């Protein structure tokens, strides 16, 4: 769509600076709503506040029930355009902080200089506010662009709990005209250089369950088949599946077993996860883990009864590997950064986001939110060794301006071969 003029950057910057206080007040309202994934009422309250805030920009709300009745509703906001492509903007409503944790650690809205501490300031309520700042600025200072684009905005109600249905919610509504999915997870930096996410590891959660045979630890010890000993033999092997050169990590997260000390334990269990960037490596890891199932090495000395090992996959999120669509979007943002006088870097990130669910449906770029640090942390210590999550106020306007310019360039050149077309 080459007839879209590039926006006046000075006018955009001035508008963003004027609107920043309103954006920060919106962030305060959002942070003051506890939206822990398990707090269904809080998540829904935040969703309705979000819909109200975007309504004056012309967005219509749809609330989509989660497949898990304990979780809140997903939020979809749409605004039809006139002649331009569609863009999907993605955030989430939930945080990892239960109300009790916020109270225990006195973790609330707390401005200190350029930092604002509080639950979700960085992950990801700050990203939602940056979306609002950006769209408000485009509407006011680049109306031709704003009106041309069909905007589709998606908020996951349960991203922090690996929502199983949000990907389908998005894909059913993306349409064939969607040019890109832009995910507003927080920005990371390397030597002051902003990094945008072009790939993420996939994750699979697993459980090892060992069934042995109980026996009296004094009178019939030889009859027992010790499930804990069998599990203890397996776990180092699982940990050794980690291969840093291939981007594969296995983590043993929890271990349990036995009941009392005067009994040979008949059961033991461990849970963990593995992650990898490459789909083939991910699939191979799954096969190696499942190969542990079957008879174990630990047996009863009395009659050779063997412990049995069961392997369960508890759920998985597919990898988002490096791909031409994401790399093409990064090229657009990198060019926009150069026009603004700074250098941007591409990052493969180990944590999950909703980008894992969308990258193979539409070109996807992540890390478009503001900068800050210490996601998922609520503790503060006097010596500074523990610092809670915060967002940097000074990052909002530059990041919103950068996104505005990149989107304008993306929309103006829809047939670029390096954006997966």
mmCIF file of N, CA and C in Angstrom, residues 198-265:
data_model
loop_
_atom_site.group_PDB
_atom_site.id
_atom_site.type_symbol
_atom_site.label_atom_id
_atom_site.label_comp_id
_atom_site.label_asym_id
_atom_site.label_seq_id
_atom_site.Cartn_x
_atom_site.Cartn_y
_atom_site.Cartn_z
ATOM 1 N N UNK A 198 12.931 -12.825 17.733
ATOM 2 C CA UNK A 198 12.612 -13.459 16.451
ATOM 3 C C UNK A 198 12.447 -14.971 16.582
ATOM 4 N N UNK A 199 12.666 -15.517 17.768
ATOM 5 C CA UNK A 199 12.508 -16.956 18.003
ATOM 6 C C UNK A 199 12.417 -17.193 19.507
ATOM 7 N N UNK A 200 11.725 -18.256 19.887
ATOM 8 C CA UNK A 200 11.615 -18.647 21.293
ATOM 9 C C UNK A 200 11.656 -20.168 21.399
ATOM 10 N N UNK A 201 12.176 -20.624 22.518
ATOM 11 C CA UNK A 201 12.169 -22.060 22.776
ATOM 12 C C UNK A 201 10.741 -22.568 22.951
ATOM 13 N N UNK A 202 10.539 -23.824 22.553
ATOM 14 C CA UNK A 202 9.336 -24.533 22.939
ATOM 15 C C UNK A 202 9.550 -25.192 24.289
ATOM 16 N N UNK A 203 8.457 -25.609 24.920
ATOM 17 C CA UNK A 203 8.539 -26.187 26.262
ATOM 18 C C UNK A 203 7.608 -27.385 26.362
ATOM 19 N N UNK A 204 8.088 -28.445 26.984
ATOM 20 C CA UNK A 204 7.256 -29.600 27.315
ATOM 21 C C UNK A 204 7.430 -29.918 28.790
ATOM 22 N N UNK A 205 6.321 -30.063 29.495
ATOM 23 C CA UNK A 205 6.355 -30.478 30.901
ATOM 24 C C UNK A 205 6.201 -31.996 30.966
ATOM 25 N N UNK A 206 6.933 -32.615 31.905
ATOM 26 C CA UNK A 206 6.919 -34.070 31.999
ATOM 27 C C UNK A 206 6.840 -34.530 33.451
ATOM 28 N N UNK A 207 6.469 -35.791 33.597
ATOM 29 C CA UNK A 207 6.437 -36.429 34.921
ATOM 30 C C UNK A 207 7.017 -37.833 34.791
ATOM 31 N N UNK A 208 7.931 -38.177 35.684
ATOM 32 C CA UNK A 208 8.414 -39.549 35.829
ATOM 33 C C UNK A 208 7.781 -40.134 37.086
ATOM 34 N N UNK A 209 7.144 -41.269 36.925
ATOM 35 C CA UNK A 209 6.516 -41.928 38.069
ATOM 36 C C UNK A 209 7.094 -43.345 38.183
ATOM 37 N N UNK A 210 7.647 -43.656 39.343
ATOM 38 C CA UNK A 210 8.241 -44.974 39.572
ATOM 39 C C UNK A 210 7.370 -45.751 40.552
ATOM 40 N N UNK A 211 7.006 -46.956 40.162
ATOM 41 C CA UNK A 211 6.267 -47.872 41.041
ATOM 42 C C UNK A 211 7.207 -49.000 41.465
ATOM 43 N N UNK A 212 7.447 -49.088 42.753
ATOM 44 C CA UNK A 212 8.275 -50.168 43.286
ATOM 45 C C UNK A 212 7.428 -51.143 44.069
ATOM 46 N N UNK A 213 8.002 -51.719 45.123
ATOM 47 C CA UNK A 213 7.232 -52.592 46.008
ATOM 48 C C UNK A 213 7.620 -52.287 47.436
ATOM 49 N N UNK A 214 6.613 -51.983 48.230
ATOM 50 C CA UNK A 214 6.852 -51.670 49.623
ATOM 51 C C UNK A 214 7.197 -52.907 50.435
ATOM 52 N N UNK A 215 7.885 -52.675 51.529
ATOM 53 C CA UNK A 215 8.229 -53.768 52.448
ATOM 54 C C UNK A 215 8.658 -53.157 53.770
ATOM 55 N N UNK A 216 8.586 -53.959 54.828
ATOM 56 C CA UNK A 216 9.068 -53.510 56.130
ATOM 57 C C UNK A 216 10.577 -53.308 56.032
ATOM 58 N N UNK A 217 11.038 -52.136 56.451
ATOM 59 C CA UNK A 217 12.450 -51.800 56.260
ATOM 60 C C UNK A 217 13.381 -52.621 57.138
ATOM 61 N N UNK A 218 12.838 -53.229 58.215
ATOM 62 C CA UNK A 218 13.680 -54.047 59.076
ATOM 63 C C UNK A 218 13.495 -55.530 58.833
ATOM 64 N N UNK A 219 12.219 -55.985 58.868
ATOM 65 C CA UNK A 219 11.945 -57.415 58.807
ATOM 66 C C UNK A 219 11.987 -57.993 57.395
ATOM 67 N N UNK A 220 11.559 -57.222 56.377
ATOM 68 C CA UNK A 220 11.456 -57.770 55.019
ATOM 69 C C UNK A 220 12.148 -56.870 53.996
ATOM 70 N N UNK A 221 13.257 -56.277 54.353
ATOM 71 C CA UNK A 221 13.924 -55.321 53.469
ATOM 72 C C UNK A 221 14.220 -55.913 52.090
ATOM 73 N N UNK A 222 14.632 -57.161 52.040
ATOM 74 C CA UNK A 222 15.017 -57.782 50.771
ATOM 75 C C UNK A 222 13.834 -57.967 49.824
ATOM 76 N N UNK A 223 12.624 -57.956 50.370
ATOM 77 C CA UNK A 223 11.440 -58.096 49.516
ATOM 78 C C UNK A 223 11.135 -56.795 48.776
ATOM 79 N N UNK A 224 11.563 -55.677 49.301
ATOM 80 C CA UNK A 224 11.222 -54.383 48.725
ATOM 81 C C UNK A 224 11.972 -54.081 47.431
ATOM 82 N N UNK A 225 11.354 -53.228 46.620
ATOM 83 C CA UNK A 225 12.003 -52.649 45.429
ATOM 84 C C UNK A 225 11.866 -51.134 45.576
ATOM 85 N N UNK A 226 12.966 -50.471 45.884
ATOM 86 C CA UNK A 226 12.943 -49.087 46.344
ATOM 87 C C UNK A 226 12.726 -48.116 45.183
ATOM 88 N N UNK A 227 11.536 -47.504 45.161
ATOM 89 C CA UNK A 227 11.181 -46.588 44.075
ATOM 90 C C UNK A 227 12.028 -45.321 44.099
ATOM 91 N N UNK A 228 12.383 -44.852 45.288
ATOM 92 C CA UNK A 228 13.200 -43.639 45.381
ATOM 93 C C UNK A 228 14.597 -43.881 44.823
ATOM 94 N N UNK A 229 15.168 -45.028 45.143
ATOM 95 C CA UNK A 229 16.498 -45.345 44.602
ATOM 96 C C UNK A 229 16.445 -45.420 43.077
ATOM 97 N N UNK A 230 15.377 -46.030 42.553
ATOM 98 C CA UNK A 230 15.241 -46.106 41.091
ATOM 99 C C UNK A 230 15.140 -44.707 40.475
ATOM 100 N N UNK A 231 14.341 -43.850 41.089
ATOM 101 C CA UNK A 231 14.207 -42.486 40.571
ATOM 102 C C UNK A 231 15.532 -41.739 40.658
ATOM 103 N N UNK A 232 16.263 -41.972 41.740
ATOM 104 C CA UNK A 232 17.560 -41.309 41.908
ATOM 105 C C UNK A 232 18.558 -41.727 40.832
ATOM 106 N N UNK A 233 18.422 -42.922 40.319
ATOM 107 C CA UNK A 233 19.280 -43.355 39.216
ATOM 108 C C UNK A 233 18.887 -42.686 37.898
ATOM 109 N N UNK A 234 17.592 -42.430 37.739
ATOM 110 C CA UNK A 234 17.106 -41.865 36.479
ATOM 111 C C UNK A 234 17.406 -40.377 36.333
ATOM 112 N N UNK A 235 17.292 -39.628 37.412
ATOM 113 C CA UNK A 235 17.331 -38.171 37.294
ATOM 114 C C UNK A 235 18.653 -37.630 36.760
ATOM 115 N N UNK A 236 19.807 -38.163 37.156
ATOM 116 C CA UNK A 236 21.042 -37.668 36.521
ATOM 117 C C UNK A 236 21.072 -37.918 35.017
ATOM 118 N N UNK A 237 20.472 -39.013 34.587
ATOM 119 C CA UNK A 237 20.416 -39.284 33.150
ATOM 120 C C UNK A 237 19.548 -38.249 32.445
ATOM 121 N N UNK A 238 18.431 -37.908 33.073
ATOM 122 C CA UNK A 238 17.561 -36.882 32.489
ATOM 123 C C UNK A 238 18.297 -35.549 32.399
ATOM 124 N N UNK A 239 18.970 -35.177 33.471
ATOM 125 C CA UNK A 239 19.699 -33.907 33.470
ATOM 126 C C UNK A 239 20.767 -33.882 32.389
ATOM 127 N N UNK A 240 21.363 -35.030 32.108
ATOM 128 C CA UNK A 240 22.425 -35.101 31.106
ATOM 129 C C UNK A 240 21.894 -35.015 29.675
ATOM 130 N N UNK A 241 20.577 -35.072 29.497
ATOM 131 C CA UNK A 241 20.019 -34.833 28.163
ATOM 132 C C UNK A 241 20.253 -33.389 27.714
ATOM 133 N N UNK A 242 20.501 -32.495 28.656
ATOM 134 C CA UNK A 242 20.774 -31.097 28.309
ATOM 135 C C UNK A 242 21.947 -31.014 27.336
ATOM 136 N N UNK A 243 21.757 -30.206 26.304
ATOM 137 C CA UNK A 243 22.804 -30.011 25.289
ATOM 138 C C UNK A 243 22.815 -28.528 24.929
ATOM 139 N N UNK A 244 23.664 -27.766 25.607
ATOM 140 C CA UNK A 244 23.675 -26.321 25.405
ATOM 141 C C UNK A 244 24.021 -25.942 23.970
ATOM 142 N N UNK A 245 24.868 -26.728 23.324
ATOM 143 C CA UNK A 245 25.265 -26.414 21.947
ATOM 144 C C UNK A 245 24.069 -26.462 21.001
ATOM 145 N N UNK A 246 23.080 -27.271 21.342
ATOM 146 C CA UNK A 246 21.880 -27.388 20.502
ATOM 147 C C UNK A 246 20.712 -26.583 21.064
ATOM 148 N N UNK A 247 20.946 -25.833 22.130
ATOM 149 C CA UNK A 247 19.879 -25.034 22.720
ATOM 150 C C UNK A 247 18.842 -25.855 23.450
ATOM 151 N N UNK A 248 19.212 -27.034 23.943
ATOM 152 C CA UNK A 248 18.295 -27.940 24.628
ATOM 153 C C UNK A 248 18.602 -27.967 26.116
ATOM 154 N N UNK A 249 17.587 -27.728 26.933
ATOM 155 C CA UNK A 249 17.766 -27.790 28.384
ATOM 156 C C UNK A 249 16.693 -28.680 28.997
ATOM 157 N N UNK A 250 17.116 -29.532 29.932
ATOM 158 C CA UNK A 250 16.217 -30.335 30.751
ATOM 159 C C UNK A 250 16.330 -29.843 32.185
ATOM 160 N N UNK A 251 15.198 -29.618 32.823
ATOM 161 C CA UNK A 251 15.210 -29.183 34.215
ATOM 162 C C UNK A 251 14.361 -30.122 35.058
ATOM 163 N N UNK A 252 14.967 -30.678 36.115
ATOM 164 C CA UNK A 252 14.230 -31.454 37.106
ATOM 165 C C UNK A 252 13.714 -30.464 38.136
ATOM 166 N N UNK A 253 12.389 -30.324 38.222
ATOM 167 C CA UNK A 253 11.820 -29.258 39.036
ATOM 168 C C UNK A 253 11.361 -29.673 40.414
ATOM 169 N N UNK A 254 10.692 -30.807 40.532
ATOM 170 C CA UNK A 254 10.201 -31.276 41.832
ATOM 171 C C UNK A 254 10.419 -32.778 41.943
ATOM 172 N N UNK A 255 10.631 -33.234 43.186
ATOM 173 C CA UNK A 255 10.841 -34.653 43.472
ATOM 174 C C UNK A 255 10.063 -35.000 44.731
ATOM 175 N N UNK A 256 9.402 -36.158 44.730
ATOM 176 C CA UNK A 256 8.696 -36.623 45.924
ATOM 177 C C UNK A 256 8.707 -38.143 45.937
ATOM 178 N N UNK A 257 8.467 -38.710 47.125
ATOM 179 C CA UNK A 257 8.416 -40.161 47.208
ATOM 180 C C UNK A 257 8.411 -40.652 48.639
ATOM 181 N N UNK A 258 7.948 -41.887 48.795
ATOM 182 C CA UNK A 258 7.947 -42.504 50.111
ATOM 183 C C UNK A 258 6.910 -41.932 51.043
ATOM 184 N N UNK A 259 6.796 -42.586 52.200
ATOM 185 C CA UNK A 259 5.835 -42.143 53.211
ATOM 186 C C UNK A 259 6.474 -42.032 54.589
ATOM 187 N N UNK A 260 7.131 -43.094 55.035
ATOM 188 C CA UNK A 260 7.772 -43.111 56.353
ATOM 189 C C UNK A 260 9.133 -43.789 56.222
ATOM 190 N N UNK A 261 9.987 -43.599 57.221
ATOM 191 C CA UNK A 261 11.363 -44.097 57.106
ATOM 192 C C UNK A 261 11.502 -45.585 57.389
ATOM 193 N N UNK A 262 10.494 -46.216 58.004
ATOM 194 C CA UNK A 262 10.612 -47.647 58.298
ATOM 195 C C UNK A 262 9.915 -48.508 57.248
ATOM 196 N N UNK A 263 9.817 -47.976 56.061
ATOM 197 C CA UNK A 263 9.164 -48.690 54.965
ATOM 198 C C UNK A 263 9.979 -48.501 53.690
ATOM 199 N N UNK A 264 10.252 -49.578 52.977
ATOM 200 C CA UNK A 264 10.863 -49.448 51.650
ATOM 201 C C UNK A 264 9.837 -48.746 50.750
ATOM 202 N N UNK A 265 10.187 -47.594 50.175
ATOM 203 C CA UNK A 265 9.177 -46.808 49.449
ATOM 204 C C UNK A 265 8.723 -47.490 48.165
#
